[in-house]
Amino acid sequence: QDQLQQKIICPGPVTCLTASPNGLYILAGVAESIYLWEVSNGNLLAILNRHYQDLTCLCFTDDSSHFLSGAKDCLALVWNLYSVLQAEPSQIPDPRHVWSRHSLPITDLCCGFGGPLARAATASLDQTAKLWEISSGELLLSVLFDVGIMAVTLDLSEYHMFCGGMDGSIFQVDLYAWPVQRDRTFQAERENGKVFKGHRNQVTCLSVSTDGSLLLSGSHDETVRLWDVQSKQCLKTMNHKGPVTNAFIVLAPANMFNPDGKPSVPLPKFSKHLHGTESNDEQGSEGVTLRLGLHQQESGESYLEKAEKMYSQMYSTREKNLVGDQEHLTIQVSELEEEVSTLRKINKNLFDFSARIITKPAK
């Protein structure tokens, strides 16, 4: 049956998108910023600007308490969701960890099970995949390959880490190998039976079934392949009409084939402005206002009332000062914005050019 599709306009081209496992929040990467929306009402709760280049990947921990972000600036950041939600709109909260061990852009992130005690894997164009501990932020394992790594995932038992390369190969790294080495080099000729071969172009996404027996992979060769992990044989190939950018295995919802199983609450449109900064005209009337400490009203003005009065006085003084010079200020601001935009474009072009040169395969 045809389902109602809703078009939600975002602040710019979305480079990565994810939803929290509890279904309450949506994260989107737009240029260098991370946007956090609340699903139930569409409020934009936070805009995080701690990356220096475009976002490439986002993922949540299984308990929705933390999320990870990776970007072209070679950094992977770990964020505490509750710290982000409790921060003031004027403040940019600090990430819990900053992982800067990669030397080229981050291409993919994967989070294991265990909430804040989980382990996370990162992949990069620097030909390495790394395994981290979220609680301490420590690097547990770094594996060096012969090609840049575009995708990474872990099986549910976290016995294996699967890495997709730019040449179409998929590598299986055993995490229980002995002796334990923090820095390891994966050599395909020595790792007998640890490579999935079949894709003719770079692998863009990987996903493992819940029992760990099947691996799903998507590639720029316009195919999705289903593999048997034990034998490394391709069980099924699904052709598409263009490069595959994302594919993953999910458990089918219980009411998937129930004709009456439709969403009871429509998804609201996502706000373009931070929650609490919209004008009164745009705010809905559904909100409930609670005021605590009414028995203390007689003792004078509350702290919030004093703060509101102070801000109103500051803004009124500022407006008086700017009335006479408003046109000049507007022109100056537009010129500065144009200059910043030009510098951003130059910086991005230089970074992309450098990355292409460094990652260009040797002839």
mmCIF file of C-alpha atoms in Angstrom:
data_model
loop_
_atom_site.group_PDB
_atom_site.id
_atom_site.type_symbol
_atom_site.label_atom_id
_atom_site.label_comp_id
_atom_site.label_asym_id
_atom_site.label_seq_id
_atom_site.Cartn_x
_atom_site.Cartn_y
_atom_site.Cartn_z
ATOM 1 C CA GLN A 1 0.000 0.000 0.000
ATOM 2 C CA ASP A 2 1.133 3.540 -0.704
ATOM 3 C CA GLN A 3 2.132 5.327 2.475
ATOM 4 C CA LEU A 4 2.011 9.050 3.148
ATOM 5 C CA GLN A 5 5.426 10.584 2.553
ATOM 6 C CA GLN A 6 6.425 13.765 4.303
ATOM 7 C CA LYS A 7 9.085 16.099 3.014
ATOM 8 C CA ILE A 8 11.110 17.760 5.772
ATOM 9 C CA ILE A 9 13.365 20.629 4.690
ATOM 10 C CA CYS A 10 16.745 20.648 6.469
ATOM 11 C CA PRO A 11 19.173 23.597 6.853
ATOM 12 C CA GLY A 12 21.458 22.178 4.125
ATOM 13 C CA PRO A 13 22.529 18.986 2.337
ATOM 14 C CA VAL A 14 22.478 16.114 4.856
ATOM 15 C CA THR A 15 25.692 14.044 4.694
ATOM 16 C CA CYS A 16 24.744 11.540 7.429
ATOM 17 C CA LEU A 17 21.635 10.701 9.431
ATOM 18 C CA THR A 18 20.754 8.400 12.326
ATOM 19 C CA ALA A 19 17.985 7.823 14.868
ATOM 20 C CA SER A 20 18.399 6.865 18.515
ATOM 21 C CA PRO A 21 17.466 3.235 19.298
ATOM 22 C CA ASN A 22 14.720 4.430 21.666
ATOM 23 C CA GLY A 23 13.158 6.411 18.809
ATOM 24 C CA LEU A 24 13.146 9.743 20.642
ATOM 25 C CA TYR A 25 15.855 11.675 18.784
ATOM 26 C CA ILE A 26 17.191 12.243 15.275
ATOM 27 C CA LEU A 27 20.758 13.299 14.452
ATOM 28 C CA ALA A 28 21.794 14.814 11.123
ATOM 29 C CA GLY A 29 25.138 16.026 9.827
ATOM 30 C CA VAL A 30 24.911 19.219 7.773
ATOM 31 C CA ALA A 31 28.315 20.568 6.662
ATOM 32 C CA GLU A 32 30.446 20.808 9.855
ATOM 33 C CA SER A 33 27.441 20.890 12.222
ATOM 34 C CA ILE A 34 25.463 18.221 14.064
ATOM 35 C CA TYR A 35 21.715 18.901 14.364
ATOM 36 C CA LEU A 36 19.696 17.175 17.109
ATOM 37 C CA TRP A 37 15.886 17.009 16.811
ATOM 38 C CA GLU A 38 13.237 15.583 19.111
ATOM 39 C CA VAL A 39 11.005 13.279 17.072
ATOM 40 C CA SER A 40 7.756 13.703 19.002
ATOM 41 C CA ASN A 41 7.420 17.460 18.490
ATOM 42 C CA GLY A 42 10.043 18.354 15.851
ATOM 43 C CA ASN A 43 11.943 20.729 18.159
ATOM 44 C CA LEU A 44 15.562 21.453 17.230
ATOM 45 C CA LEU A 45 17.316 20.869 20.555
ATOM 46 C CA ALA A 46 20.971 21.534 19.726
ATOM 47 C CA ILE A 47 23.429 22.513 16.987
ATOM 48 C CA LEU A 48 26.932 21.219 17.730
ATOM 49 C CA ASN A 49 29.890 22.849 15.986
ATOM 50 C CA ARG A 50 33.044 21.039 17.066
ATOM 51 C CA HIS A 51 34.186 19.558 13.742
ATOM 52 C CA TYR A 52 36.309 21.498 11.256
ATOM 53 C CA GLN A 53 35.226 19.708 8.073
ATOM 54 C CA ASP A 54 32.047 18.068 6.758
ATOM 55 C CA LEU A 55 30.446 15.289 8.821
ATOM 56 C CA THR A 56 30.686 11.785 7.323
ATOM 57 C CA CYS A 57 29.049 9.471 9.894
ATOM 58 C CA LEU A 58 26.958 9.407 13.077
ATOM 59 C CA CYS A 59 25.868 6.562 15.372
ATOM 60 C CA PHE A 60 24.231 6.040 18.794
ATOM 61 C CA THR A 61 25.108 3.591 21.540
ATOM 62 C CA ASP A 62 22.513 0.853 22.041
ATOM 63 C CA ASP A 63 21.045 2.553 25.151
ATOM 64 C CA SER A 64 20.823 5.993 23.425
ATOM 65 C CA SER A 65 22.946 7.583 26.191
ATOM 66 C CA HIS A 66 25.876 8.553 23.930
ATOM 67 C CA PHE A 67 26.465 9.209 20.244
ATOM 68 C CA LEU A 68 29.583 9.309 18.080
ATOM 69 C CA SER A 69 30.408 11.613 15.178
ATOM 70 C CA GLY A 70 33.109 11.329 12.518
ATOM 71 C CA ALA A 71 34.166 13.868 9.901
ATOM 72 C CA LYS A 72 36.645 14.720 7.184
ATOM 73 C CA ASP A 73 38.788 16.537 9.765
ATOM 74 C CA CYS A 74 40.111 13.086 10.881
ATOM 75 C CA LEU A 75 38.397 13.420 14.279
ATOM 76 C CA ALA A 76 35.897 11.083 15.936
ATOM 77 C CA LEU A 77 34.004 12.627 18.869
ATOM 78 C CA VAL A 78 32.030 10.918 21.647
ATOM 79 C CA TRP A 79 29.098 12.931 23.024
ATOM 80 C CA ASN A 80 27.010 12.407 26.151
ATOM 81 C CA LEU A 81 23.423 12.979 25.004
ATOM 82 C CA TYR A 82 22.194 14.203 28.384
ATOM 83 C CA SER A 83 25.034 16.719 28.691
ATOM 84 C CA VAL A 84 24.078 18.050 25.245
ATOM 85 C CA LEU A 85 20.401 18.317 26.196
ATOM 86 C CA GLN A 86 21.109 20.094 29.485
ATOM 87 C CA ALA A 87 23.517 22.668 28.011
ATOM 88 C CA GLU A 88 22.382 26.248 27.531
ATOM 89 C CA PRO A 89 21.553 27.225 23.920
ATOM 90 C CA SER A 90 24.340 29.824 23.955
ATOM 91 C CA GLN A 91 26.949 27.232 25.003
ATOM 92 C CA ILE A 92 28.526 24.499 22.913
ATOM 93 C CA PRO A 93 28.952 21.447 25.159
ATOM 94 C CA ASP A 94 32.288 19.650 25.161
ATOM 95 C CA PRO A 95 32.452 16.100 23.810
ATOM 96 C CA ARG A 96 33.292 13.388 26.300
ATOM 97 C CA HIS A 97 36.205 12.122 24.184
ATOM 98 C CA VAL A 98 38.114 13.432 21.156
ATOM 99 C CA TRP A 99 39.780 10.641 19.179
ATOM 100 C CA SER A 100 42.494 12.073 16.931
ATOM 101 C CA ARG A 101 44.592 9.012 16.064
ATOM 102 C CA HIS A 102 43.468 8.902 12.415
ATOM 103 C CA SER A 103 45.488 10.867 9.866
ATOM 104 C CA LEU A 104 42.891 11.040 7.060
ATOM 105 C CA PRO A 105 39.087 11.535 6.952
ATOM 106 C CA ILE A 106 36.859 9.206 8.991
ATOM 107 C CA THR A 107 34.632 7.147 6.699
ATOM 108 C CA ASP A 108 32.507 5.022 9.059
ATOM 109 C CA LEU A 109 31.620 4.381 12.711
ATOM 110 C CA CYS A 110 30.179 1.370 14.480
ATOM 111 C CA CYS A 111 29.105 0.942 18.113
ATOM 112 C CA GLY A 112 28.917 -2.348 20.001
ATOM 113 C CA PHE A 113 26.633 -3.281 22.885
ATOM 114 C CA GLY A 114 26.949 -2.129 26.479
ATOM 115 C CA GLY A 115 25.814 1.496 26.457
ATOM 116 C CA PRO A 116 28.545 3.749 27.924
ATOM 117 C CA LEU A 117 30.702 0.635 28.507
ATOM 118 C CA ALA A 118 30.546 -0.402 24.845
ATOM 119 C CA ARG A 119 33.360 -0.543 22.330
ATOM 120 C CA ALA A 120 33.313 1.438 19.089
ATOM 121 C CA ALA A 121 35.078 0.915 15.764
ATOM 122 C CA THR A 122 36.222 3.651 13.393
ATOM 123 C CA ALA A 123 37.330 3.376 9.756
ATOM 124 C CA SER A 124 39.413 5.852 7.791
ATOM 125 C CA LEU A 125 41.034 6.571 4.445
ATOM 126 C CA ASP A 126 44.410 6.256 6.209
ATOM 127 C CA GLN A 127 44.060 2.463 5.653
ATOM 128 C CA THR A 128 43.345 1.708 9.310
ATOM 129 C CA ALA A 129 40.404 0.542 11.388
ATOM 130 C CA LYS A 130 40.567 1.198 15.123
ATOM 131 C CA LEU A 131 38.704 -0.210 18.118
ATOM 132 C CA TRP A 132 38.052 2.079 21.118
ATOM 133 C CA GLU A 133 36.577 1.870 24.595
ATOM 134 C CA ILE A 134 33.867 4.493 25.082
ATOM 135 C CA SER A 135 34.039 4.613 28.900
ATOM 136 C CA SER A 136 37.754 5.438 29.115
ATOM 137 C CA GLY A 137 38.362 6.692 25.582
ATOM 138 C CA GLU A 138 41.364 4.361 25.230
ATOM 139 C CA LEU A 139 42.525 2.881 21.931
ATOM 140 C CA LEU A 140 42.249 -0.923 22.167
ATOM 141 C CA LEU A 141 43.293 -2.009 18.670
ATOM 142 C CA SER A 142 44.586 -0.527 15.420
ATOM 143 C CA VAL A 143 44.653 -2.644 12.255
ATOM 144 C CA LEU A 144 46.557 -1.498 9.165
ATOM 145 C CA PHE A 145 45.384 -2.624 5.697
ATOM 146 C CA ASP A 146 46.702 -2.263 2.146
ATOM 147 C CA VAL A 147 43.754 -0.088 1.059
ATOM 148 C CA GLY A 148 41.628 2.712 2.498
ATOM 149 C CA ILE A 149 38.728 1.455 4.633
ATOM 150 C CA MET A 150 35.264 2.765 3.740
ATOM 151 C CA ALA A 151 32.993 0.727 6.064
ATOM 152 C CA VAL A 152 33.288 -1.102 9.391
ATOM 153 C CA THR A 153 30.961 -3.172 11.580
ATOM 154 C CA LEU A 154 31.048 -5.633 14.491
ATOM 155 C CA ASP A 155 29.070 -8.834 14.986
ATOM 156 C CA LEU A 156 26.801 -9.077 18.042
ATOM 157 C CA SER A 157 29.250 -11.201 20.032
ATOM 158 C CA GLU A 158 32.092 -8.831 19.004
ATOM 159 C CA TYR A 159 34.292 -11.767 18.010
ATOM 160 C CA HIS A 160 34.910 -10.272 14.570
ATOM 161 C CA MET A 161 35.319 -6.836 13.014
ATOM 162 C CA PHE A 162 34.449 -6.588 9.309
ATOM 163 C CA CYS A 163 36.108 -3.863 7.213
ATOM 164 C CA GLY A 164 35.191 -2.872 3.649
ATOM 165 C CA GLY A 165 37.983 -1.584 1.404
ATOM 166 C CA MET A 166 38.177 0.830 -1.506
ATOM 167 C CA ASP A 167 39.118 -2.032 -3.852
ATOM 168 C CA GLY A 168 35.920 -4.013 -3.111
ATOM 169 C CA SER A 169 37.471 -6.459 -0.641
ATOM 170 C CA ILE A 170 35.908 -7.156 2.759
ATOM 171 C CA PHE A 171 38.295 -8.153 5.550
ATOM 172 C CA GLN A 172 37.439 -10.171 8.667
ATOM 173 C CA VAL A 173 39.546 -9.262 11.711
ATOM 174 C CA ASP A 174 39.408 -11.700 14.637
ATOM 175 C CA LEU A 175 39.211 -9.771 17.917
ATOM 176 C CA TYR A 176 39.988 -12.822 20.055
ATOM 177 C CA ALA A 177 43.343 -13.559 18.352
ATOM 178 C CA TRP A 178 46.255 -14.389 20.645
ATOM 179 C CA PRO A 179 48.707 -12.900 21.471
ATOM 180 C CA VAL A 180 46.924 -9.594 21.953
ATOM 181 C CA GLN A 181 48.533 -6.792 19.937
ATOM 182 C CA ARG A 182 47.386 -3.185 19.990
ATOM 183 C CA ASP A 183 48.899 -2.491 16.542
ATOM 184 C CA ARG A 184 48.298 -5.157 13.934
ATOM 185 C CA THR A 185 48.879 -5.403 10.176
ATOM 186 C CA PHE A 186 46.340 -7.314 8.083
ATOM 187 C CA GLN A 187 48.089 -9.155 5.249
ATOM 188 C CA ALA A 188 45.614 -10.909 2.974
ATOM 189 C CA GLU A 189 48.069 -13.594 1.823
ATOM 190 C CA ARG A 190 48.734 -14.653 5.431
ATOM 191 C CA GLU A 191 45.142 -14.335 6.683
ATOM 192 C CA ASN A 192 43.842 -17.483 5.035
ATOM 193 C CA GLY A 193 40.074 -17.436 4.496
ATOM 194 C CA LYS A 194 39.541 -13.996 6.051
ATOM 195 C CA VAL A 195 38.689 -12.025 2.878
ATOM 196 C CA PHE A 196 35.317 -11.762 1.084
ATOM 197 C CA LYS A 197 35.926 -11.253 -2.650
ATOM 198 C CA GLY A 198 33.240 -10.337 -5.156
ATOM 199 C CA HIS A 199 32.648 -6.578 -5.269
ATOM 200 C CA ARG A 200 34.333 -4.715 -8.136
ATOM 201 C CA ASN A 201 34.298 -1.265 -6.521
ATOM 202 C CA GLN A 202 34.552 0.282 -3.068
ATOM 203 C CA VAL A 203 32.393 -1.154 -0.289
ATOM 204 C CA THR A 204 30.173 1.533 1.255
ATOM 205 C CA CYS A 205 28.251 -0.298 4.005
ATOM 206 C CA LEU A 206 28.307 -3.490 6.063
ATOM 207 C CA SER A 207 25.784 -5.164 8.367
ATOM 208 C CA VAL A 208 25.799 -8.489 10.255
ATOM 209 C CA SER A 209 22.722 -10.590 11.100
ATOM 210 C CA THR A 210 21.766 -11.086 14.751
ATOM 211 C CA ASP A 211 23.061 -14.671 14.818
ATOM 212 C CA GLY A 212 26.371 -13.647 13.219
ATOM 213 C CA SER A 213 26.045 -16.061 10.310
ATOM 214 C CA LEU A 214 25.254 -13.590 7.488
ATOM 215 C CA LEU A 215 27.001 -10.439 6.283
ATOM 216 C CA LEU A 216 25.306 -7.831 4.081
ATOM 217 C CA SER A 217 27.433 -5.478 1.975
ATOM 218 C CA GLY A 218 26.703 -2.628 -0.424
ATOM 219 C CA SER A 219 29.091 -1.202 -3.000
ATOM 220 C CA HIS A 220 29.606 1.415 -5.688
ATOM 221 C CA ASP A 221 29.525 -1.444 -8.211
ATOM 222 C CA GLU A 222 25.703 -1.087 -7.965
ATOM 223 C CA THR A 223 25.169 -4.386 -6.118
ATOM 224 C CA VAL A 224 24.219 -5.561 -2.630
ATOM 225 C CA ARG A 225 25.625 -8.944 -1.637
ATOM 226 C CA LEU A 226 24.656 -11.387 1.106
ATOM 227 C CA TRP A 227 27.548 -13.527 2.372
ATOM 228 C CA ASP A 228 27.882 -16.635 4.512
ATOM 229 C CA VAL A 229 30.426 -15.607 7.173
ATOM 230 C CA GLN A 230 31.738 -19.098 7.826
ATOM 231 C CA SER A 231 32.504 -20.069 4.208
ATOM 232 C CA LYS A 232 32.968 -16.518 2.775
ATOM 233 C CA GLN A 233 30.670 -17.505 -0.110
ATOM 234 C CA CYS A 234 28.244 -15.039 -1.710
ATOM 235 C CA LEU A 235 24.711 -16.389 -1.225
ATOM 236 C CA LYS A 236 22.774 -13.712 -3.105
ATOM 237 C CA THR A 237 23.475 -10.672 -5.289
ATOM 238 C CA MET A 238 20.918 -7.863 -5.683
ATOM 239 C CA ASN A 239 21.494 -5.419 -8.546
ATOM 240 C CA HIS A 240 20.620 -1.716 -8.376
ATOM 241 C CA LYS A 241 20.540 1.111 -10.912
ATOM 242 C CA GLY A 242 23.210 3.177 -9.179
ATOM 243 C CA PRO A 243 25.886 3.093 -6.486
ATOM 244 C CA VAL A 244 24.619 1.662 -3.192
ATOM 245 C CA THR A 245 25.212 4.146 -0.369
ATOM 246 C CA ASN A 246 23.600 2.342 2.575
ATOM 247 C CA ALA A 247 22.126 -1.062 3.469
ATOM 248 C CA PHE A 248 21.577 -2.780 6.804
ATOM 249 C CA ILE A 249 19.800 -5.739 8.369
ATOM 250 C CA VAL A 250 16.956 -5.000 10.805
ATOM 251 C CA LEU A 251 14.476 -7.134 12.737
ATOM 252 C CA ALA A 252 11.040 -6.977 11.121
ATOM 253 C CA PRO A 253 8.480 -5.133 13.309
ATOM 254 C CA ALA A 254 5.810 -7.370 14.849
ATOM 255 C CA ASN A 255 2.981 -5.572 13.010
ATOM 256 C CA MET A 256 4.797 -5.271 9.664
ATOM 257 C CA PHE A 257 2.249 -7.398 7.768
ATOM 258 C CA ASN A 258 -0.767 -6.226 9.739
ATOM 259 C CA PRO A 259 -2.935 -4.022 7.460
ATOM 260 C CA ASP A 260 -4.086 -2.030 10.511
ATOM 261 C CA GLY A 261 -0.545 -1.419 11.738
ATOM 262 C CA LYS A 262 -0.257 2.240 10.797
ATOM 263 C CA PRO A 263 1.431 4.962 12.847
ATOM 264 C CA SER A 264 -1.136 6.508 15.175
ATOM 265 C CA VAL A 265 0.712 9.815 15.545
ATOM 266 C CA PRO A 266 1.879 11.733 12.442
ATOM 267 C CA LEU A 267 5.524 12.817 12.365
ATOM 268 C CA PRO A 268 5.772 16.602 12.881
ATOM 269 C CA LYS A 269 7.915 18.808 10.679
ATOM 270 C CA PHE A 270 11.361 19.467 12.104
ATOM 271 C CA SER A 271 11.999 23.016 13.279
ATOM 272 C CA LYS A 272 14.699 25.115 11.607
ATOM 273 C CA HIS A 273 15.414 27.144 14.748
ATOM 274 C CA LEU A 274 16.719 26.117 18.143
ATOM 275 C CA HIS A 275 14.015 25.294 20.665
ATOM 276 C CA GLY A 276 13.361 28.326 22.866
ATOM 277 C CA THR A 277 14.583 30.909 20.331
ATOM 278 C CA GLU A 278 11.523 30.977 18.070
ATOM 279 C CA SER A 279 9.170 33.941 18.092
ATOM 280 C CA ASN A 280 5.948 33.718 20.066
ATOM 281 C CA ASP A 281 3.942 33.536 16.832
ATOM 282 C CA GLU A 282 5.644 30.291 15.794
ATOM 283 C CA GLN A 283 5.224 28.540 19.112
ATOM 284 C CA GLY A 284 2.316 26.174 19.369
ATOM 285 C CA SER A 285 -0.347 26.324 22.032
ATOM 286 C CA GLU A 286 0.135 22.713 23.120
ATOM 287 C CA GLY A 287 2.868 23.547 25.648
ATOM 288 C CA VAL A 288 2.248 23.394 29.392
ATOM 289 C CA THR A 289 3.938 26.019 31.567
ATOM 290 C CA LEU A 290 4.851 25.108 35.143
ATOM 291 C CA ARG A 291 5.862 27.711 37.706
ATOM 292 C CA LEU A 292 7.461 26.511 40.893
ATOM 293 C CA GLY A 293 7.726 28.319 44.208
ATOM 294 C CA LEU A 294 4.534 30.412 44.043
ATOM 295 C CA HIS A 295 4.525 30.757 47.846
ATOM 296 C CA GLN A 296 7.683 32.858 47.562
ATOM 297 C CA GLN A 297 6.185 35.529 45.299
ATOM 298 C CA GLU A 298 5.692 38.042 48.114
ATOM 299 C CA SER A 299 9.396 38.091 48.932
ATOM 300 C CA GLY A 300 10.168 40.180 45.838
ATOM 301 C CA GLU A 301 11.210 39.541 42.252
ATOM 302 C CA SER A 302 12.379 36.059 41.360
ATOM 303 C CA TYR A 303 15.759 35.430 39.774
ATOM 304 C CA LEU A 304 14.149 34.757 36.369
ATOM 305 C CA GLU A 305 12.181 38.018 36.508
ATOM 306 C CA LYS A 306 15.315 39.996 37.367
ATOM 307 C CA ALA A 307 17.235 38.333 34.530
ATOM 308 C CA GLU A 308 14.432 39.072 32.058
ATOM 309 C CA LYS A 309 14.339 42.737 33.082
ATOM 310 C CA MET A 310 18.129 43.014 32.754
ATOM 311 C CA TYR A 311 18.112 41.497 29.261
ATOM 312 C CA SER A 312 15.289 43.799 28.130
ATOM 313 C CA GLN A 313 17.255 46.833 29.317
ATOM 314 C CA MET A 314 20.403 45.628 27.529
ATOM 315 C CA TYR A 315 18.554 45.062 24.258
ATOM 316 C CA SER A 316 16.738 48.405 24.406
ATOM 317 C CA THR A 317 20.071 50.245 24.929
ATOM 318 C CA ARG A 318 21.630 48.318 22.086
ATOM 319 C CA GLU A 319 18.754 49.146 19.730
ATOM 320 C CA LYS A 320 19.068 52.876 20.496
ATOM 321 C CA ASN A 321 22.777 52.797 19.674
ATOM 322 C CA LEU A 322 22.222 50.992 16.394
ATOM 323 C CA VAL A 323 19.321 53.041 15.013
ATOM 324 C CA GLY A 324 21.519 55.793 13.533
ATOM 325 C CA ASP A 325 24.038 53.431 11.966
ATOM 326 C CA GLN A 326 21.822 50.536 10.913
ATOM 327 C CA GLU A 327 22.460 50.752 7.172
ATOM 328 C CA HIS A 328 26.239 50.873 7.542
ATOM 329 C CA LEU A 329 26.146 47.923 9.951
ATOM 330 C CA THR A 330 23.987 45.852 7.567
ATOM 331 C CA ILE A 331 26.393 46.437 4.677
ATOM 332 C CA GLN A 332 29.375 45.592 6.853
ATOM 333 C CA VAL A 333 27.777 42.368 8.107
ATOM 334 C CA SER A 334 26.875 41.223 4.572
ATOM 335 C CA GLU A 335 30.430 41.879 3.388
ATOM 336 C CA LEU A 336 31.885 39.890 6.288
ATOM 337 C CA GLU A 337 29.455 37.007 5.699
ATOM 338 C CA GLU A 338 30.433 36.923 2.024
ATOM 339 C CA GLU A 339 34.133 36.903 2.939
ATOM 340 C CA VAL A 340 33.636 34.059 5.448
ATOM 341 C CA SER A 341 31.708 32.051 2.844
ATOM 342 C CA THR A 342 34.497 32.533 0.285
ATOM 343 C CA LEU A 343 37.168 31.482 2.778
ATOM 344 C CA ARG A 344 35.152 28.386 3.738
ATOM 345 C CA LYS A 345 34.933 27.356 0.064
ATOM 346 C CA ILE A 346 38.679 27.886 -0.457
ATOM 347 C CA ASN A 347 39.492 25.875 2.682
ATOM 348 C CA LYS A 348 37.172 23.032 1.641
ATOM 349 C CA ASN A 349 38.622 22.890 -1.891
ATOM 350 C CA LEU A 350 42.185 22.812 -0.526
ATOM 351 C CA PHE A 351 41.289 20.032 1.896
ATOM 352 C CA ASP A 352 39.532 17.912 -0.772
ATOM 353 C CA PHE A 353 42.449 18.397 -3.187
ATOM 354 C CA SER A 354 44.978 17.345 -0.527
ATOM 355 C CA ALA A 355 42.910 14.293 0.445
ATOM 356 C CA ARG A 356 42.658 13.189 -3.219
ATOM 357 C CA ILE A 357 46.412 13.518 -3.707
ATOM 358 C CA ILE A 358 47.233 11.575 -0.542
ATOM 359 C CA THR A 359 44.717 8.771 -1.174
ATOM 360 C CA LYS A 360 45.465 8.437 -4.900
ATOM 361 C CA PRO A 361 46.629 4.837 -5.488
ATOM 362 C CA ALA A 362 50.196 4.458 -6.679
ATOM 363 C CA LYS A 363 50.582 3.401 -10.300
#
